[in-house]
Amino acid sequence: MNHRSNPRFTTFASALCLALAATLAPAAHAASQPSKTDKAAAPQSASAPLPANAIARVNNVLITQDELDQAVRATNAPDTPQLRTGLKNQLIARELFRQAAAKAHYDTKPQVIAAVEQAKTIAMTQAYLRDQVKPAPVTDADVKAKYDAIVATLGENEYKPSVIAVKDADTANKILDQLKKGTDFAQLAKQYSQGPNAAQGGALNWISFKTPIQPGNTQNWPQPLAEALVKLPQGAVSSAPVQVGDVYWILRVDEKRPTQVPQLDQAQAELRKQLEQIALEKATAQVVGYLVKNAQIQQ
């Protein structure tokens, strides 16, 4: 079993660290460690002064100020003396565990060796990808072009829809019957829908289409859904299921208003993020394609 990826083990180990740390609080100045980069340093007296960047010594192994600072940052909590004391004691407890495990030769156990190899593989792969995957830079002109392209697809009005998507016509018609009887749309979406945001009652973000609907200008919506949506007044539900492939959709227009187009400076951060993700995916696909092309793969 890989303890590094086992949440139950991680929680258990953390609890042990906290429990042991609590016993250290009255004697937090007791022994700590030589720096993690100097495990084989000559033994030091427990009463010897700590080096400048050390906060504790555990059986001749130093715990450094840098390690404590990193632990504080990882918590994303306000930096207080109480937090630092607690984290320092946890670092001491963790080092005691490490030393006890090493003394008992746990480093030779198969599950530990496997975990080390897995961590090595992950680190090696991540380093390789950082060096080899080179996404094309996203320029201000790219962001402006994306903004203009999106604005060009927007229509006069925008809609705040909710949807229910099911896999058969009988269920869709059953839902429509319940809606006509006054059953809450969101409740039915949570109960039946296999579509987006079902747990939120099927509610989607604002969407706008230039009308009449043109293929390719539907903001990634299936064209039949876009055409059905723009025909509905505010508060209305589609009178019949809209079939797209093997899925039957029921639409409701929760709100309708004149399209509100954000200024470029309001949208550019999100657009840049989207374009950078696309560039990263493209660069990654190129590396994968090259590796596949030059590999012998049998399946």
PDB file of C-alpha atoms in Angstrom:
ATOM      1  CA  MET A   1       0.000   0.000   0.000  1.00  0.00           C
ATOM      2  CA  ASN A   2       1.312   3.463  -0.878  1.00  0.00           C
ATOM      3  CA  HIS A   3       1.016   5.457   2.336  1.00  0.00           C
ATOM      4  CA  ARG A   4       1.878   8.682   0.544  1.00  0.00           C
ATOM      5  CA  SER A   5      -1.426   8.550  -1.315  1.00  0.00           C
ATOM      6  CA  ASN A   6      -3.556   6.976   1.411  1.00  0.00           C
ATOM      7  CA  PRO A   7      -5.768   9.659   3.042  1.00  0.00           C
ATOM      8  CA  ARG A   8      -6.452   7.488   6.078  1.00  0.00           C
ATOM      9  CA  PHE A   9      -2.732   6.994   6.700  1.00  0.00           C
ATOM     10  CA  THR A  10      -2.041  10.701   6.205  1.00  0.00           C
ATOM     11  CA  THR A  11      -4.753  11.634   8.708  1.00  0.00           C
ATOM     12  CA  PHE A  12      -3.479   9.037  11.186  1.00  0.00           C
ATOM     13  CA  ALA A  13       0.114  10.234  10.889  1.00  0.00           C
ATOM     14  CA  SER A  14      -0.974  13.859  11.258  1.00  0.00           C
ATOM     15  CA  ALA A  15      -2.927  12.979  14.390  1.00  0.00           C
ATOM     16  CA  LEU A  16       0.124  11.247  15.833  1.00  0.00           C
ATOM     17  CA  CYS A  17       2.255  14.293  15.054  1.00  0.00           C
ATOM     18  CA  LEU A  18      -0.242  16.546  16.804  1.00  0.00           C
ATOM     19  CA  ALA A  19      -0.461  14.256  19.815  1.00  0.00           C
ATOM     20  CA  LEU A  20       3.294  14.022  20.181  1.00  0.00           C
ATOM     21  CA  ALA A  21       3.675  17.745  19.513  1.00  0.00           C
ATOM     22  CA  ALA A  22       1.377  18.463  22.444  1.00  0.00           C
ATOM     23  CA  THR A  23       3.761  16.598  24.765  1.00  0.00           C
ATOM     24  CA  LEU A  24       6.628  18.720  23.472  1.00  0.00           C
ATOM     25  CA  ALA A  25       5.044  22.082  24.258  1.00  0.00           C
ATOM     26  CA  PRO A  26       6.403  22.375  27.813  1.00  0.00           C
ATOM     27  CA  ALA A  27       9.906  21.540  26.551  1.00  0.00           C
ATOM     28  CA  ALA A  28       9.914  22.996  23.070  1.00  0.00           C
ATOM     29  CA  HIS A  29      13.564  23.987  23.438  1.00  0.00           C
ATOM     30  CA  ALA A  30      14.644  20.349  23.788  1.00  0.00           C
ATOM     31  CA  ALA A  31      16.777  18.552  21.213  1.00  0.00           C
ATOM     32  CA  SER A  32      16.180  18.892  17.441  1.00  0.00           C
ATOM     33  CA  GLN A  33      18.117  18.091  14.250  1.00  0.00           C
ATOM     34  CA  PRO A  34      21.160  18.857  12.019  1.00  0.00           C
ATOM     35  CA  SER A  35      20.003  20.342   8.806  1.00  0.00           C
ATOM     36  CA  LYS A  36      18.224  17.892   6.501  1.00  0.00           C
ATOM     37  CA  THR A  37      21.237  18.340   4.200  1.00  0.00           C
ATOM     38  CA  ASP A  38      23.667  17.378   6.975  1.00  0.00           C
ATOM     39  CA  LYS A  39      22.257  14.198   8.555  1.00  0.00           C
ATOM     40  CA  ALA A  40      25.772  12.765   9.062  1.00  0.00           C
ATOM     41  CA  ALA A  41      27.170  15.809  10.895  1.00  0.00           C
ATOM     42  CA  ALA A  42      29.285  15.226  13.971  1.00  0.00           C
ATOM     43  CA  PRO A  43      27.242  14.739  17.163  1.00  0.00           C
ATOM     44  CA  GLN A  44      26.516  17.908  19.101  1.00  0.00           C
ATOM     45  CA  SER A  45      25.813  18.300  22.792  1.00  0.00           C
ATOM     46  CA  ALA A  46      22.147  18.789  23.571  1.00  0.00           C
ATOM     47  CA  SER A  47      23.112  21.985  25.359  1.00  0.00           C
ATOM     48  CA  ALA A  48      25.262  23.339  22.497  1.00  0.00           C
ATOM     49  CA  PRO A  49      23.973  26.571  20.952  1.00  0.00           C
ATOM     50  CA  LEU A  50      21.807  26.124  17.879  1.00  0.00           C
ATOM     51  CA  PRO A  51      23.131  27.434  14.551  1.00  0.00           C
ATOM     52  CA  ALA A  52      21.728  30.756  13.398  1.00  0.00           C
ATOM     53  CA  ASN A  53      19.064  29.318  11.063  1.00  0.00           C
ATOM     54  CA  ALA A  54      18.025  26.428  13.309  1.00  0.00           C
ATOM     55  CA  ILE A  55      14.995  26.346  15.593  1.00  0.00           C
ATOM     56  CA  ALA A  56      15.503  22.900  17.134  1.00  0.00           C
ATOM     57  CA  ARG A  57      17.862  19.900  17.239  1.00  0.00           C
ATOM     58  CA  VAL A  58      16.432  16.382  17.371  1.00  0.00           C
ATOM     59  CA  ASN A  59      19.121  13.805  18.106  1.00  0.00           C
ATOM     60  CA  ASN A  60      21.674  15.842  16.153  1.00  0.00           C
ATOM     61  CA  VAL A  61      19.324  16.629  13.246  1.00  0.00           C
ATOM     62  CA  LEU A  62      18.529  20.307  12.798  1.00  0.00           C
ATOM     63  CA  ILE A  63      15.101  21.730  12.020  1.00  0.00           C
ATOM     64  CA  THR A  64      15.629  25.048  10.284  1.00  0.00           C
ATOM     65  CA  GLN A  65      13.830  28.355  10.274  1.00  0.00           C
ATOM     66  CA  ASP A  66      13.290  27.899   6.531  1.00  0.00           C
ATOM     67  CA  GLU A  67      11.367  24.676   7.152  1.00  0.00           C
ATOM     68  CA  LEU A  68       9.151  26.386   9.708  1.00  0.00           C
ATOM     69  CA  ASP A  69       8.544  29.351   7.389  1.00  0.00           C
ATOM     70  CA  GLN A  70       7.532  26.944   4.611  1.00  0.00           C
ATOM     71  CA  ALA A  71       5.140  25.118   6.963  1.00  0.00           C
ATOM     72  CA  VAL A  72       3.562  28.431   7.987  1.00  0.00           C
ATOM     73  CA  ARG A  73       3.037  29.437   4.339  1.00  0.00           C
ATOM     74  CA  ALA A  74       1.464  26.065   3.572  1.00  0.00           C
ATOM     75  CA  THR A  75      -1.268  26.622   6.161  1.00  0.00           C
ATOM     76  CA  ASN A  76      -2.556  29.838   4.511  1.00  0.00           C
ATOM     77  CA  ALA A  77      -3.377  30.931   8.060  1.00  0.00           C
ATOM     78  CA  PRO A  78      -2.445  34.150   9.865  1.00  0.00           C
ATOM     79  CA  ASP A  79       1.188  34.012  10.995  1.00  0.00           C
ATOM     80  CA  THR A  80       1.014  34.086  14.798  1.00  0.00           C
ATOM     81  CA  PRO A  81       3.409  32.982  17.578  1.00  0.00           C
ATOM     82  CA  GLN A  82       0.887  30.309  18.574  1.00  0.00           C
ATOM     83  CA  LEU A  83       0.797  28.907  15.020  1.00  0.00           C
ATOM     84  CA  ARG A  84       4.591  28.843  14.820  1.00  0.00           C
ATOM     85  CA  THR A  85       4.921  27.075  18.168  1.00  0.00           C
ATOM     86  CA  GLY A  86       2.421  24.423  17.144  1.00  0.00           C
ATOM     87  CA  LEU A  87       4.048  23.871  13.749  1.00  0.00           C
ATOM     88  CA  LYS A  88       7.537  23.715  15.269  1.00  0.00           C
ATOM     89  CA  ASN A  89       6.375  20.987  17.633  1.00  0.00           C
ATOM     90  CA  GLN A  90       4.821  19.123  14.723  1.00  0.00           C
ATOM     91  CA  LEU A  91       8.126  19.305  12.832  1.00  0.00           C
ATOM     92  CA  ILE A  92       9.936  17.914  15.881  1.00  0.00           C
ATOM     93  CA  ALA A  93       7.382  15.113  16.194  1.00  0.00           C
ATOM     94  CA  ARG A  94       7.700  14.309  12.500  1.00  0.00           C
ATOM     95  CA  GLU A  95      11.496  14.100  12.787  1.00  0.00           C
ATOM     96  CA  LEU A  96      11.203  11.782  15.774  1.00  0.00           C
ATOM     97  CA  PHE A  97       8.937   9.523  13.730  1.00  0.00           C
ATOM     98  CA  ARG A  98      11.389   9.625  10.818  1.00  0.00           C
ATOM     99  CA  GLN A  99      14.317   8.695  13.012  1.00  0.00           C
ATOM    100  CA  ALA A 100      12.417   5.875  14.731  1.00  0.00           C
ATOM    101  CA  ALA A 101      11.341   4.474  11.362  1.00  0.00           C
ATOM    102  CA  ALA A 102      14.890   4.688   9.991  1.00  0.00           C
ATOM    103  CA  LYS A 103      16.306   2.978  13.083  1.00  0.00           C
ATOM    104  CA  ALA A 104      13.820   0.136  12.586  1.00  0.00           C
ATOM    105  CA  HIS A 105      14.915  -0.101   8.898  1.00  0.00           C
ATOM    106  CA  TYR A 106      11.519   0.840   7.490  1.00  0.00           C
ATOM    107  CA  ASP A 107      13.403   2.244   4.497  1.00  0.00           C
ATOM    108  CA  THR A 108      13.871  -1.359   3.317  1.00  0.00           C
ATOM    109  CA  LYS A 109      10.173  -2.281   3.440  1.00  0.00           C
ATOM    110  CA  PRO A 110       8.678  -2.966  -0.020  1.00  0.00           C
ATOM    111  CA  GLN A 111       5.842  -0.452   0.377  1.00  0.00           C
ATOM    112  CA  VAL A 112       8.318   2.296   1.339  1.00  0.00           C
ATOM    113  CA  ILE A 113      10.591   1.493  -1.596  1.00  0.00           C
ATOM    114  CA  ALA A 114       7.571   1.531  -3.925  1.00  0.00           C
ATOM    115  CA  ALA A 115       6.448   4.903  -2.545  1.00  0.00           C
ATOM    116  CA  VAL A 116       9.920   6.364  -3.031  1.00  0.00           C
ATOM    117  CA  GLU A 117      10.019   5.109  -6.612  1.00  0.00           C
ATOM    118  CA  GLN A 118       6.582   6.561  -7.294  1.00  0.00           C
ATOM    119  CA  ALA A 119       7.622   9.946  -5.866  1.00  0.00           C
ATOM    120  CA  LYS A 120      10.815   9.823  -7.947  1.00  0.00           C
ATOM    121  CA  THR A 121       8.835   9.023 -11.099  1.00  0.00           C
ATOM    122  CA  ILE A 122       6.403  11.888 -10.497  1.00  0.00           C
ATOM    123  CA  ALA A 123       9.177  14.396  -9.797  1.00  0.00           C
ATOM    124  CA  MET A 124      11.202  13.232 -12.807  1.00  0.00           C
ATOM    125  CA  THR A 125       8.187  13.404 -15.131  1.00  0.00           C
ATOM    126  CA  GLN A 126       7.185  16.849 -13.920  1.00  0.00           C
ATOM    127  CA  ALA A 127      10.736  18.136 -14.411  1.00  0.00           C
ATOM    128  CA  TYR A 128      10.827  16.666 -17.932  1.00  0.00           C
ATOM    129  CA  LEU A 129       7.508  18.268 -18.861  1.00  0.00           C
ATOM    130  CA  ARG A 130       8.615  21.657 -17.517  1.00  0.00           C
ATOM    131  CA  ASP A 131      11.667  21.480 -19.778  1.00  0.00           C
ATOM    132  CA  GLN A 132      10.017  20.011 -22.880  1.00  0.00           C
ATOM    133  CA  VAL A 133       6.512  21.507 -22.983  1.00  0.00           C
ATOM    134  CA  LYS A 134       6.930  25.046 -24.278  1.00  0.00           C
ATOM    135  CA  PRO A 135       3.535  26.721 -24.792  1.00  0.00           C
ATOM    136  CA  ALA A 136       3.434  29.580 -27.252  1.00  0.00           C
ATOM    137  CA  PRO A 137       3.240  32.894 -25.373  1.00  0.00           C
ATOM    138  CA  VAL A 138      -0.161  34.591 -25.291  1.00  0.00           C
ATOM    139  CA  THR A 139       0.122  38.183 -26.472  1.00  0.00           C
ATOM    140  CA  ASP A 140      -2.145  41.145 -25.838  1.00  0.00           C
ATOM    141  CA  ALA A 141      -3.138  40.918 -29.507  1.00  0.00           C
ATOM    142  CA  ASP A 142      -4.221  37.287 -28.981  1.00  0.00           C
ATOM    143  CA  VAL A 143      -6.401  38.339 -26.052  1.00  0.00           C
ATOM    144  CA  LYS A 144      -7.934  41.200 -28.029  1.00  0.00           C
ATOM    145  CA  ALA A 145      -8.659  38.899 -30.989  1.00  0.00           C
ATOM    146  CA  LYS A 146     -10.355  36.374 -28.696  1.00  0.00           C
ATOM    147  CA  TYR A 147     -12.408  39.140 -27.091  1.00  0.00           C
ATOM    148  CA  ASP A 148     -13.515  40.474 -30.477  1.00  0.00           C
ATOM    149  CA  ALA A 149     -14.410  36.983 -31.677  1.00  0.00           C
ATOM    150  CA  ILE A 150     -16.613  36.353 -28.650  1.00  0.00           C
ATOM    151  CA  VAL A 151     -18.310  39.745 -28.852  1.00  0.00           C
ATOM    152  CA  ALA A 152     -19.075  39.088 -32.526  1.00  0.00           C
ATOM    153  CA  THR A 153     -21.102  36.006 -31.557  1.00  0.00           C
ATOM    154  CA  LEU A 154     -23.277  37.800 -29.000  1.00  0.00           C
ATOM    155  CA  GLY A 155     -26.855  38.683 -29.749  1.00  0.00           C
ATOM    156  CA  GLU A 156     -29.146  41.470 -28.636  1.00  0.00           C
ATOM    157  CA  ASN A 157     -30.359  39.546 -25.584  1.00  0.00           C
ATOM    158  CA  GLU A 158     -28.788  37.175 -23.095  1.00  0.00           C
ATOM    159  CA  TYR A 159     -30.439  34.398 -21.124  1.00  0.00           C
ATOM    160  CA  LYS A 160     -29.986  32.785 -17.695  1.00  0.00           C
ATOM    161  CA  PRO A 161     -31.199  29.226 -18.302  1.00  0.00           C
ATOM    162  CA  SER A 162     -31.745  26.099 -16.250  1.00  0.00           C
ATOM    163  CA  VAL A 163     -31.727  22.662 -17.866  1.00  0.00           C
ATOM    164  CA  ILE A 164     -32.778  19.093 -17.180  1.00  0.00           C
ATOM    165  CA  ALA A 165     -31.185  16.381 -19.339  1.00  0.00           C
ATOM    166  CA  VAL A 166     -32.320  12.746 -19.356  1.00  0.00           C
ATOM    167  CA  LYS A 167     -31.629   9.720 -21.525  1.00  0.00           C
ATOM    168  CA  ASP A 168     -35.150   8.741 -22.595  1.00  0.00           C
ATOM    169  CA  ALA A 169     -38.242  10.487 -23.931  1.00  0.00           C
ATOM    170  CA  ASP A 170     -40.627   8.884 -21.436  1.00  0.00           C
ATOM    171  CA  THR A 171     -38.754  10.337 -18.463  1.00  0.00           C
ATOM    172  CA  ALA A 172     -38.559  13.735 -20.159  1.00  0.00           C
ATOM    173  CA  ASN A 173     -42.305  13.789 -20.754  1.00  0.00           C
ATOM    174  CA  LYS A 174     -42.935  12.638 -17.183  1.00  0.00           C
ATOM    175  CA  ILE A 175     -40.882  15.607 -15.948  1.00  0.00           C
ATOM    176  CA  LEU A 176     -42.793  18.001 -18.201  1.00  0.00           C
ATOM    177  CA  ASP A 177     -46.084  16.706 -16.765  1.00  0.00           C
ATOM    178  CA  GLN A 178     -44.842  17.322 -13.219  1.00  0.00           C
ATOM    179  CA  LEU A 179     -43.710  20.835 -14.183  1.00  0.00           C
ATOM    180  CA  LYS A 180     -47.181  21.580 -15.527  1.00  0.00           C
ATOM    181  CA  LYS A 181     -48.586  20.498 -12.155  1.00  0.00           C
ATOM    182  CA  GLY A 182     -46.353  23.021 -10.405  1.00  0.00           C
ATOM    183  CA  THR A 183     -43.452  20.841  -9.233  1.00  0.00           C
ATOM    184  CA  ASP A 184     -40.290  22.877  -8.657  1.00  0.00           C
ATOM    185  CA  PHE A 185     -37.906  22.816 -11.647  1.00  0.00           C
ATOM    186  CA  ALA A 186     -34.756  22.748  -9.486  1.00  0.00           C
ATOM    187  CA  GLN A 187     -36.119  19.855  -7.426  1.00  0.00           C
ATOM    188  CA  LEU A 188     -36.788  17.819 -10.573  1.00  0.00           C
ATOM    189  CA  ALA A 189     -33.336  18.657 -11.948  1.00  0.00           C
ATOM    190  CA  LYS A 190     -31.698  17.376  -8.779  1.00  0.00           C
ATOM    191  CA  GLN A 191     -33.841  14.245  -8.892  1.00  0.00           C
ATOM    192  CA  TYR A 192     -33.642  13.324 -12.579  1.00  0.00           C
ATOM    193  CA  SER A 193     -31.120  15.357 -14.530  1.00  0.00           C
ATOM    194  CA  GLN A 194     -27.930  13.830 -15.897  1.00  0.00           C
ATOM    195  CA  GLY A 195     -26.927  17.158 -17.386  1.00  0.00           C
ATOM    196  CA  PRO A 196     -24.696  20.016 -16.201  1.00  0.00           C
ATOM    197  CA  ASN A 197     -25.142  21.518 -12.715  1.00  0.00           C
ATOM    198  CA  ALA A 198     -27.827  18.984 -11.774  1.00  0.00           C
ATOM    199  CA  ALA A 199     -26.888  19.319  -8.103  1.00  0.00           C
ATOM    200  CA  GLN A 200     -27.519  23.073  -8.388  1.00  0.00           C
ATOM    201  CA  GLY A 201     -30.950  22.572  -9.879  1.00  0.00           C
ATOM    202  CA  GLY A 202     -29.644  22.709 -13.455  1.00  0.00           C
ATOM    203  CA  ALA A 203     -28.907  26.459 -13.273  1.00  0.00           C
ATOM    204  CA  LEU A 204     -26.380  27.658 -15.883  1.00  0.00           C
ATOM    205  CA  ASN A 205     -24.489  30.892 -16.515  1.00  0.00           C
ATOM    206  CA  TRP A 206     -25.692  33.735 -18.720  1.00  0.00           C
ATOM    207  CA  ILE A 207     -25.516  32.972 -22.452  1.00  0.00           C
ATOM    208  CA  SER A 208     -26.150  35.012 -25.598  1.00  0.00           C
ATOM    209  CA  PHE A 209     -26.519  34.068 -29.256  1.00  0.00           C
ATOM    210  CA  LYS A 210     -26.624  36.193 -32.375  1.00  0.00           C
ATOM    211  CA  THR A 211     -29.936  35.540 -34.100  1.00  0.00           C
ATOM    212  CA  PRO A 212     -30.908  33.949 -36.339  1.00  0.00           C
ATOM    213  CA  ILE A 213     -28.763  31.146 -34.949  1.00  0.00           C
ATOM    214  CA  GLN A 214     -25.833  30.311 -37.202  1.00  0.00           C
ATOM    215  CA  PRO A 215     -23.833  27.053 -37.068  1.00  0.00           C
ATOM    216  CA  GLY A 216     -20.628  27.570 -35.116  1.00  0.00           C
ATOM    217  CA  ASN A 217     -21.902  30.697 -33.325  1.00  0.00           C
ATOM    218  CA  THR A 218     -23.660  28.988 -30.420  1.00  0.00           C
ATOM    219  CA  GLN A 219     -21.062  29.359 -27.619  1.00  0.00           C
ATOM    220  CA  ASN A 220     -20.482  25.572 -27.694  1.00  0.00           C
ATOM    221  CA  TRP A 221     -24.182  24.889 -27.178  1.00  0.00           C
ATOM    222  CA  PRO A 222     -25.785  22.309 -29.500  1.00  0.00           C
ATOM    223  CA  GLN A 223     -27.608  24.298 -32.172  1.00  0.00           C
ATOM    224  CA  PRO A 224     -31.073  22.799 -31.435  1.00  0.00           C
ATOM    225  CA  LEU A 225     -30.774  23.910 -27.796  1.00  0.00           C
ATOM    226  CA  ALA A 226     -29.702  27.428 -28.747  1.00  0.00           C
ATOM    227  CA  GLU A 227     -32.582  27.725 -31.210  1.00  0.00           C
ATOM    228  CA  ALA A 228     -35.083  26.521 -28.597  1.00  0.00           C
ATOM    229  CA  LEU A 229     -33.735  28.814 -25.889  1.00  0.00           C
ATOM    230  CA  VAL A 230     -33.990  32.078 -27.824  1.00  0.00           C
ATOM    231  CA  LYS A 231     -37.651  31.373 -28.599  1.00  0.00           C
ATOM    232  CA  LEU A 232     -38.644  31.161 -24.921  1.00  0.00           C
ATOM    233  CA  PRO A 233     -39.877  34.205 -22.972  1.00  0.00           C
ATOM    234  CA  GLN A 234     -38.605  34.813 -19.462  1.00  0.00           C
ATOM    235  CA  GLY A 235     -39.905  32.224 -16.990  1.00  0.00           C
ATOM    236  CA  ALA A 236     -41.071  29.840 -19.716  1.00  0.00           C
ATOM    237  CA  VAL A 237     -40.244  26.134 -20.014  1.00  0.00           C
ATOM    238  CA  SER A 238     -39.814  24.317 -23.326  1.00  0.00           C
ATOM    239  CA  SER A 239     -43.139  22.761 -24.281  1.00  0.00           C
ATOM    240  CA  ALA A 240     -41.493  19.559 -25.526  1.00  0.00           C
ATOM    241  CA  PRO A 241     -38.140  17.874 -24.890  1.00  0.00           C
ATOM    242  CA  VAL A 242     -35.343  18.959 -27.246  1.00  0.00           C
ATOM    243  CA  GLN A 243     -33.511  15.897 -28.498  1.00  0.00           C
ATOM    244  CA  VAL A 244     -29.760  16.150 -29.114  1.00  0.00           C
ATOM    245  CA  GLY A 245     -28.292  12.772 -29.941  1.00  0.00           C
ATOM    246  CA  ASP A 246     -29.571  10.320 -27.330  1.00  0.00           C
ATOM    247  CA  VAL A 247     -30.241  13.024 -24.712  1.00  0.00           C
ATOM    248  CA  TYR A 248     -33.555  14.815 -24.125  1.00  0.00           C
ATOM    249  CA  TRP A 249     -33.331  18.366 -22.785  1.00  0.00           C
ATOM    250  CA  ILE A 250     -35.891  20.496 -20.966  1.00  0.00           C
ATOM    251  CA  LEU A 251     -35.087  24.221 -20.881  1.00  0.00           C
ATOM    252  CA  ARG A 252     -36.297  27.069 -18.721  1.00  0.00           C
ATOM    253  CA  VAL A 253     -35.407  30.761 -19.069  1.00  0.00           C
ATOM    254  CA  ASP A 254     -34.918  31.979 -15.513  1.00  0.00           C
ATOM    255  CA  GLU A 255     -34.001  35.534 -16.600  1.00  0.00           C
ATOM    256  CA  LYS A 256     -33.684  37.493 -19.836  1.00  0.00           C
ATOM    257  CA  ARG A 257     -32.083  40.903 -20.375  1.00  0.00           C
ATOM    258  CA  PRO A 258     -30.268  43.025 -22.987  1.00  0.00           C
ATOM    259  CA  THR A 259     -26.791  41.620 -23.484  1.00  0.00           C
ATOM    260  CA  GLN A 260     -24.215  43.137 -21.141  1.00  0.00           C
ATOM    261  CA  VAL A 261     -20.789  43.070 -22.775  1.00  0.00           C
ATOM    262  CA  PRO A 262     -17.875  43.509 -20.332  1.00  0.00           C
ATOM    263  CA  GLN A 263     -15.081  45.863 -21.333  1.00  0.00           C
ATOM    264  CA  LEU A 264     -11.846  44.289 -22.525  1.00  0.00           C
ATOM    265  CA  ASP A 265      -9.979  45.274 -19.371  1.00  0.00           C
ATOM    266  CA  GLN A 266     -12.590  43.434 -17.291  1.00  0.00           C
ATOM    267  CA  ALA A 267     -12.407  40.241 -19.354  1.00  0.00           C
ATOM    268  CA  GLN A 268      -8.768  40.065 -20.391  1.00  0.00           C
ATOM    269  CA  ALA A 269      -7.457  38.208 -17.302  1.00  0.00           C
ATOM    270  CA  GLU A 270      -9.923  35.337 -17.753  1.00  0.00           C
ATOM    271  CA  LEU A 271      -9.438  35.294 -21.537  1.00  0.00           C
ATOM    272  CA  ARG A 272      -5.656  35.167 -21.128  1.00  0.00           C
ATOM    273  CA  LYS A 273      -6.003  32.277 -18.696  1.00  0.00           C
ATOM    274  CA  GLN A 274      -8.169  30.390 -21.202  1.00  0.00           C
ATOM    275  CA  LEU A 275      -5.743  31.017 -24.061  1.00  0.00           C
ATOM    276  CA  GLU A 276      -2.769  29.961 -21.937  1.00  0.00           C
ATOM    277  CA  GLN A 277      -4.545  26.714 -21.070  1.00  0.00           C
ATOM    278  CA  ILE A 278      -5.226  26.072 -24.753  1.00  0.00           C
ATOM    279  CA  ALA A 279      -1.570  26.797 -25.577  1.00  0.00           C
ATOM    280  CA  LEU A 280      -0.423  24.436 -22.820  1.00  0.00           C
ATOM    281  CA  GLU A 281      -2.690  21.643 -24.062  1.00  0.00           C
ATOM    282  CA  LYS A 282      -1.474  22.143 -27.624  1.00  0.00           C
ATOM    283  CA  ALA A 283       2.199  22.096 -26.603  1.00  0.00           C
ATOM    284  CA  THR A 284       1.634  18.999 -24.451  1.00  0.00           C
ATOM    285  CA  ALA A 285      -0.109  17.230 -27.334  1.00  0.00           C
ATOM    286  CA  GLN A 286       2.871  17.983 -29.574  1.00  0.00           C
ATOM    287  CA  VAL A 287       5.281  16.412 -27.090  1.00  0.00           C
ATOM    288  CA  VAL A 288       3.026  13.370 -26.664  1.00  0.00           C
ATOM    289  CA  GLY A 289       2.694  13.047 -30.443  1.00  0.00           C
ATOM    290  CA  TYR A 290       6.463  13.124 -30.893  1.00  0.00           C
ATOM    291  CA  LEU A 291       6.990  10.488 -28.193  1.00  0.00           C
ATOM    292  CA  VAL A 292       4.284   8.215 -29.603  1.00  0.00           C
ATOM    293  CA  LYS A 293       5.694   8.568 -33.108  1.00  0.00           C
ATOM    294  CA  ASN A 294       9.128   7.468 -31.945  1.00  0.00           C
ATOM    295  CA  ALA A 295       7.995   4.702 -29.625  1.00  0.00           C
ATOM    296  CA  GLN A 296       7.041   1.085 -30.073  1.00  0.00           C
ATOM    297  CA  ILE A 297       3.684   0.650 -28.330  1.00  0.00           C
ATOM    298  CA  GLN A 298       1.856  -2.678 -28.209  1.00  0.00           C
ATOM    299  CA  GLN A 299      -1.707  -2.864 -26.901  1.00  0.00           C
TER     300      GLN A 299
END
